[in-house]
mmCIF file of C-alpha atoms in Angstrom:
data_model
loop_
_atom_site.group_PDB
_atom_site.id
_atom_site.type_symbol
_atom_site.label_atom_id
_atom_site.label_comp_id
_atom_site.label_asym_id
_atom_site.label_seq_id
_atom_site.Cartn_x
_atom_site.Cartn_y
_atom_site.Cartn_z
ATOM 1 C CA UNK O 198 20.985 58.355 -22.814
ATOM 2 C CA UNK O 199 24.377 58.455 -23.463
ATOM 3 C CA UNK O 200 26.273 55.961 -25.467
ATOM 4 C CA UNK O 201 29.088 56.087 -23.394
ATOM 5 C CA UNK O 202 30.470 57.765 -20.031
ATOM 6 C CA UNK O 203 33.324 59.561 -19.585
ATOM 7 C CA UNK O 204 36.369 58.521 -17.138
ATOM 8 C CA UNK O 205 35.034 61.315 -14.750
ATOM 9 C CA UNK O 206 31.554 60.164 -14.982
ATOM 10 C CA UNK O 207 33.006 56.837 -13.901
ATOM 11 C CA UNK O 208 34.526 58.472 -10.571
ATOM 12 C CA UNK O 209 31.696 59.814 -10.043
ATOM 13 C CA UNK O 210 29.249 56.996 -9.941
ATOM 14 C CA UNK O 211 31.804 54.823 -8.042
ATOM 15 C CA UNK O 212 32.076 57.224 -5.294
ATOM 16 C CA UNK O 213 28.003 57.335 -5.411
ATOM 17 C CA UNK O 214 28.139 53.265 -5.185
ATOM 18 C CA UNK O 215 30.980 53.924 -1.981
ATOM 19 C CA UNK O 216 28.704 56.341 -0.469
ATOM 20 C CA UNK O 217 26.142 52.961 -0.274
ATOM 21 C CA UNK O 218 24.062 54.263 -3.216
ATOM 22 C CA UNK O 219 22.223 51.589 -5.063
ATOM 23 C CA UNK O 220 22.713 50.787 -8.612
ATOM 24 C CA UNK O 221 19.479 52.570 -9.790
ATOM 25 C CA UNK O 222 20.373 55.658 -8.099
ATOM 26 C CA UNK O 223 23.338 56.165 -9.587
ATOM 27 C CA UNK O 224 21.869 55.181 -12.696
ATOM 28 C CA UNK O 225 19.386 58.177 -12.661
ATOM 29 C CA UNK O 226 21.559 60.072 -11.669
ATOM 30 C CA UNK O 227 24.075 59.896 -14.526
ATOM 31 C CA UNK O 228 21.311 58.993 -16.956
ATOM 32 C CA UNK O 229 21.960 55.720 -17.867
ATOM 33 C CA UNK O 230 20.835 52.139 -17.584
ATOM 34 C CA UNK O 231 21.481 50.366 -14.420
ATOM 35 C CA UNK O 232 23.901 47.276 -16.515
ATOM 36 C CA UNK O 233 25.913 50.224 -17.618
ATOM 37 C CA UNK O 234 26.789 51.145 -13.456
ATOM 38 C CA UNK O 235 26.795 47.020 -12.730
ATOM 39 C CA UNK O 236 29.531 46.615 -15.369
ATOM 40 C CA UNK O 237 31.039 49.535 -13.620
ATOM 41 C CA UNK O 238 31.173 48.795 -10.366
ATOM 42 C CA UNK O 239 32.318 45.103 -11.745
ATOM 43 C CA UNK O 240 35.520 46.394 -13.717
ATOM 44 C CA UNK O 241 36.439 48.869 -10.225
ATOM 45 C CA UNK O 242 35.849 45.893 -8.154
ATOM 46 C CA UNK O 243 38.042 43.319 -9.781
ATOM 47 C CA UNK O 244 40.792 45.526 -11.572
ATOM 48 C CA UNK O 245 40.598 48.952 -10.319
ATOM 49 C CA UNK O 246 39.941 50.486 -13.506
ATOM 50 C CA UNK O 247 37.691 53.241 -14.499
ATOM 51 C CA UNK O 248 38.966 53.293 -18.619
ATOM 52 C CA UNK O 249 36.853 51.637 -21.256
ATOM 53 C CA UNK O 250 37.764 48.365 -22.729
ATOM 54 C CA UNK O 251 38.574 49.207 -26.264
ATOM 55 C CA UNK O 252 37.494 46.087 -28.356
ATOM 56 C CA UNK O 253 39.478 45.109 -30.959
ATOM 57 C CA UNK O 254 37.628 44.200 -34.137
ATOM 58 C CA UNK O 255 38.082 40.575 -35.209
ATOM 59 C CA UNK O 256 38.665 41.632 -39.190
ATOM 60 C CA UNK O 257 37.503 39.748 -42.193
ATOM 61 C CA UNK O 258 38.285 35.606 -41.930
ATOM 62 C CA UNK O 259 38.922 35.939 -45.538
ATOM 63 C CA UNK O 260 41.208 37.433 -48.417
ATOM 64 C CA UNK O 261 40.063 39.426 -50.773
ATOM 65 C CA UNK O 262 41.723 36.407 -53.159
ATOM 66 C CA UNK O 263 39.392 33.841 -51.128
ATOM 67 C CA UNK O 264 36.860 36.067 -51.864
ATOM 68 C CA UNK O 265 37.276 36.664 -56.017
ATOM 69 C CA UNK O 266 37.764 33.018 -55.519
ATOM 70 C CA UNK O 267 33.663 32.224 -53.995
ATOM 71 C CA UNK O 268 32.487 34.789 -56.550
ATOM 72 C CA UNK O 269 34.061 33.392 -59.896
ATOM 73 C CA UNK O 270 32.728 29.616 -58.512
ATOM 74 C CA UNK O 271 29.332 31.206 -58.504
ATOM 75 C CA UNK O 272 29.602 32.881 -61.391
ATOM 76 C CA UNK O 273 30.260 29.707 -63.160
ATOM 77 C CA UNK O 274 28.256 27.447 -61.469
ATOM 78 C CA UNK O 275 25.233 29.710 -60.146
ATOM 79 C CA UNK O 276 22.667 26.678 -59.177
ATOM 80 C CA UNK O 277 25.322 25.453 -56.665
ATOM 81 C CA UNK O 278 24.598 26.003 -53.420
ATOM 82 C CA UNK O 279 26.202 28.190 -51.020
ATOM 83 C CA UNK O 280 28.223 24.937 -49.026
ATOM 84 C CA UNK O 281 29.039 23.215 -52.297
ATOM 85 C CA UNK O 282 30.745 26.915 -53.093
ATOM 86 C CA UNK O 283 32.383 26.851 -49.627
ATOM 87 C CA UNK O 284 33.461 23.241 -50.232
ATOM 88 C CA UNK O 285 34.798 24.018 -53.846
ATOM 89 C CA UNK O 286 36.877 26.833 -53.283
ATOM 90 C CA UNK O 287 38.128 26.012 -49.496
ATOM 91 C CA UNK O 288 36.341 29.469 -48.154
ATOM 92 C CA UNK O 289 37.818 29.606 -44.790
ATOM 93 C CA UNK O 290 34.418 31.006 -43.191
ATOM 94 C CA UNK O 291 31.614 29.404 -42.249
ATOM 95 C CA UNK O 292 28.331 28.611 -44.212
ATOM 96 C CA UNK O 293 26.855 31.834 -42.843
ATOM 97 C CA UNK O 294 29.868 34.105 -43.644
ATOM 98 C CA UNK O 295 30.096 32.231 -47.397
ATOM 99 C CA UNK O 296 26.354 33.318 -47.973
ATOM 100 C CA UNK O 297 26.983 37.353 -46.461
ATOM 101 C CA UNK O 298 29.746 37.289 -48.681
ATOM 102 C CA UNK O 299 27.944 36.055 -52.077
ATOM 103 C CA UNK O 300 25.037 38.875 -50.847
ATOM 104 C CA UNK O 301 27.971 41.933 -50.638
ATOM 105 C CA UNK O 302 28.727 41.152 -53.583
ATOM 106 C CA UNK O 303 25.640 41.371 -55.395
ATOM 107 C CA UNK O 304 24.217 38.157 -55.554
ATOM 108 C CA UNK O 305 20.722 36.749 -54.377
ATOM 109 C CA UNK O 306 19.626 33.266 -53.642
ATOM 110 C CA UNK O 307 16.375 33.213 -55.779
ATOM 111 C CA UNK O 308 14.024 30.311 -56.840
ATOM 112 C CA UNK O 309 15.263 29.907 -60.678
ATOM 113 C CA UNK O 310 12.732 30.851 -63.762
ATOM 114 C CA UNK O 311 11.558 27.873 -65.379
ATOM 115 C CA UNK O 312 11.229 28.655 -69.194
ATOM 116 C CA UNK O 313 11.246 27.095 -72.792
ATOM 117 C CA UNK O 314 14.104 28.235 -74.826
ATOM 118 C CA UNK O 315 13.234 28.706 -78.225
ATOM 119 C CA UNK O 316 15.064 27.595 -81.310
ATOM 120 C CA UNK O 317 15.740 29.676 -84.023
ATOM 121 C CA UNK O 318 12.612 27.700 -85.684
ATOM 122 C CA UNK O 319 10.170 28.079 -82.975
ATOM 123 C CA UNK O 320 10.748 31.688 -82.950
ATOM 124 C CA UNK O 321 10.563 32.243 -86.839
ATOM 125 C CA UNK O 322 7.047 29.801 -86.802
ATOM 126 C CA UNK O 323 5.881 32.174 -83.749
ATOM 127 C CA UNK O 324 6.738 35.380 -86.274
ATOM 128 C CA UNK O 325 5.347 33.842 -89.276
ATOM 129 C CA UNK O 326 2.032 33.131 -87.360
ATOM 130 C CA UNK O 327 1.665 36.353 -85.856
ATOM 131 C CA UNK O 328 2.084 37.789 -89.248
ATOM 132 C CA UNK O 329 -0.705 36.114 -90.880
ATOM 133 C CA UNK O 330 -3.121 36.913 -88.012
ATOM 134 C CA UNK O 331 -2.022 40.477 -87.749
ATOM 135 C CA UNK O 332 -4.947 42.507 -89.524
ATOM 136 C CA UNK O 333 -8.132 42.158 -91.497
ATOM 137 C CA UNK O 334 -8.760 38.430 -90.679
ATOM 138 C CA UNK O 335 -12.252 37.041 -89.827
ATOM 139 C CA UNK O 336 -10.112 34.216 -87.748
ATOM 140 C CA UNK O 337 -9.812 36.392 -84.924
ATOM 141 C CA UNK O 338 -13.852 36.542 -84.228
ATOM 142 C CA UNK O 339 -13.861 32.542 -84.122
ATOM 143 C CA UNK O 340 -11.668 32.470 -81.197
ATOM 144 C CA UNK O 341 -12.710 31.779 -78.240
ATOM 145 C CA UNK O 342 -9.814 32.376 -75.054
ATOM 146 C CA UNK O 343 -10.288 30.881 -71.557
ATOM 147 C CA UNK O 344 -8.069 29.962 -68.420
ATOM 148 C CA UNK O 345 -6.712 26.752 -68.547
ATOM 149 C CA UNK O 346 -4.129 25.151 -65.972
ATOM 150 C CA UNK O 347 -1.893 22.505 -67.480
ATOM 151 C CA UNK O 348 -0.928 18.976 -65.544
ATOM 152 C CA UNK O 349 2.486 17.485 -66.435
ATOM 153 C CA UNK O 350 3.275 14.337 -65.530
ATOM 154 C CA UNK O 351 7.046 15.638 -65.134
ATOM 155 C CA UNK O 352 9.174 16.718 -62.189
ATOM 156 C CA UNK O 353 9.098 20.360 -61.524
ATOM 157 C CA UNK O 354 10.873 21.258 -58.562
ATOM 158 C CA UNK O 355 12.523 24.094 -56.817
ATOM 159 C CA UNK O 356 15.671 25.363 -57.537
ATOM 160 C CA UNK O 357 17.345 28.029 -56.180
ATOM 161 C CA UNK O 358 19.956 30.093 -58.325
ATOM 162 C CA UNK O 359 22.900 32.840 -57.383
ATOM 163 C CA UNK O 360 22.456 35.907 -59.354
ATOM 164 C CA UNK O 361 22.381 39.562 -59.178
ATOM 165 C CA UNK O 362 19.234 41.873 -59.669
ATOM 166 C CA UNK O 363 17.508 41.943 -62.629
ATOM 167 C CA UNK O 364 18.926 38.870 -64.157
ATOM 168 C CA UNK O 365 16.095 36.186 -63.919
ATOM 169 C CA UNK O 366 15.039 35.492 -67.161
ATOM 170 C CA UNK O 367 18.887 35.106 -68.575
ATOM 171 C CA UNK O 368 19.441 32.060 -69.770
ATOM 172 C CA UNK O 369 22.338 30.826 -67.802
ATOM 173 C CA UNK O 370 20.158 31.321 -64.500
ATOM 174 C CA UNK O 371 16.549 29.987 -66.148
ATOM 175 C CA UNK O 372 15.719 26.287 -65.607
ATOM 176 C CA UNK O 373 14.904 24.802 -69.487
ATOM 177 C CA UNK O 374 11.664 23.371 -69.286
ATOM 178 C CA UNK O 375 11.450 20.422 -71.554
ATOM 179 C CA UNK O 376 8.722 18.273 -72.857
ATOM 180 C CA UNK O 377 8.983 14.504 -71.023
ATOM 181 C CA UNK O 378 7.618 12.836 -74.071
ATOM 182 C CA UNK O 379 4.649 11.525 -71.295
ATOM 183 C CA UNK O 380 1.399 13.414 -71.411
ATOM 184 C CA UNK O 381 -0.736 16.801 -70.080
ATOM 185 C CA UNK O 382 -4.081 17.057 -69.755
ATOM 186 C CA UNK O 383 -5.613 20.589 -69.905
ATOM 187 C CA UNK O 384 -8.529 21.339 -67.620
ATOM 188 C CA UNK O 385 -11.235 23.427 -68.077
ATOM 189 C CA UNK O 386 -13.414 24.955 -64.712
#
């Protein structure tokens, strides 16, 4: 079908609808759907027009400022969420326009990476252990591994964090997992 008609196409299926046609005629006739002629015959009937309305576009609610404004709040602050950004930086669109924004410009709303950050110690201990373990050690045949799933006693919940692809495990959008000082208990099945 085509998308639209053309102002003699118009004529024509208004002078089909005069000669008592019916709307589905005239709609197989020209090849289109039957709301197309209705909308027709509608815009002839009340205004005598056979022309296309030409819609205007609404353009962008915001300025590119307002814009560079959401993204640099984000940016700084990426486990805010998308209204507290809106709030923050007086975006003049709504919640839904705020998040399409935040997405054309490269950012995702993911579920944050929980993770232990290391000190500098941890990660020379880690080394040094690795090290003595490496090669030639009877150690190795006295381990035993198995699954195990760890119970904290600790919050964990879900956060959700702005960032762009290929970003999780950074550190300023990974959750720091810390130790509660309360207990675990490892089980065995």
């Amino acid at each position: 079908m085509p998308r639209h008609l053309s102002e003699a196409q118009r004529a024509r299926a208004i002078a089909k609808l005069e000669e008592n046609w019916s709307l589905t005629e005239v709609a197989a006739e020209l090849n289109v759907s039957k709301s197309c002629i209705f909308y027709i015959k509608k815009r002839w009937q009340g205004e005598q027009l056979l022309q296309r309305t030409i819609r205007q576009s609404i353009g962008k609610v915001s300025t590119e400022n307002e814009d560079n404004a959401l993204v640099e709040f984000i940016n700084h602050n990426p486990f805010e969420t998308a209204v507290k950004a809106r709030e923050e930086t007086l975006f003049p669109g709504s919640l839904r326009t705020t998040q399409r924004r935040l997405k054309q410009c490269g950012f995702k709303n993911c579920v944050a990476a929980h993770k232990m950050f290391l000190t500098e110690e941890h990660k020379q201990r880690r080394v040094q252990f690795a090290n003595e373990f490496l090669q030639g050690n009877e150690f190795w045949n006295n381990v035993m591994f198995s699954d195990e799933t760890t119970f904290q006693s600790s919050k964990n919940e879900r956060l959700h964090v702005y960032r762009s692809r290929n970003t999780r495990f950074e550190e300023n959008y990974t959750l720091s997992t810390t130790n509660s000082g309360r207990f675990s208990v490892n089980v065995w099945a």
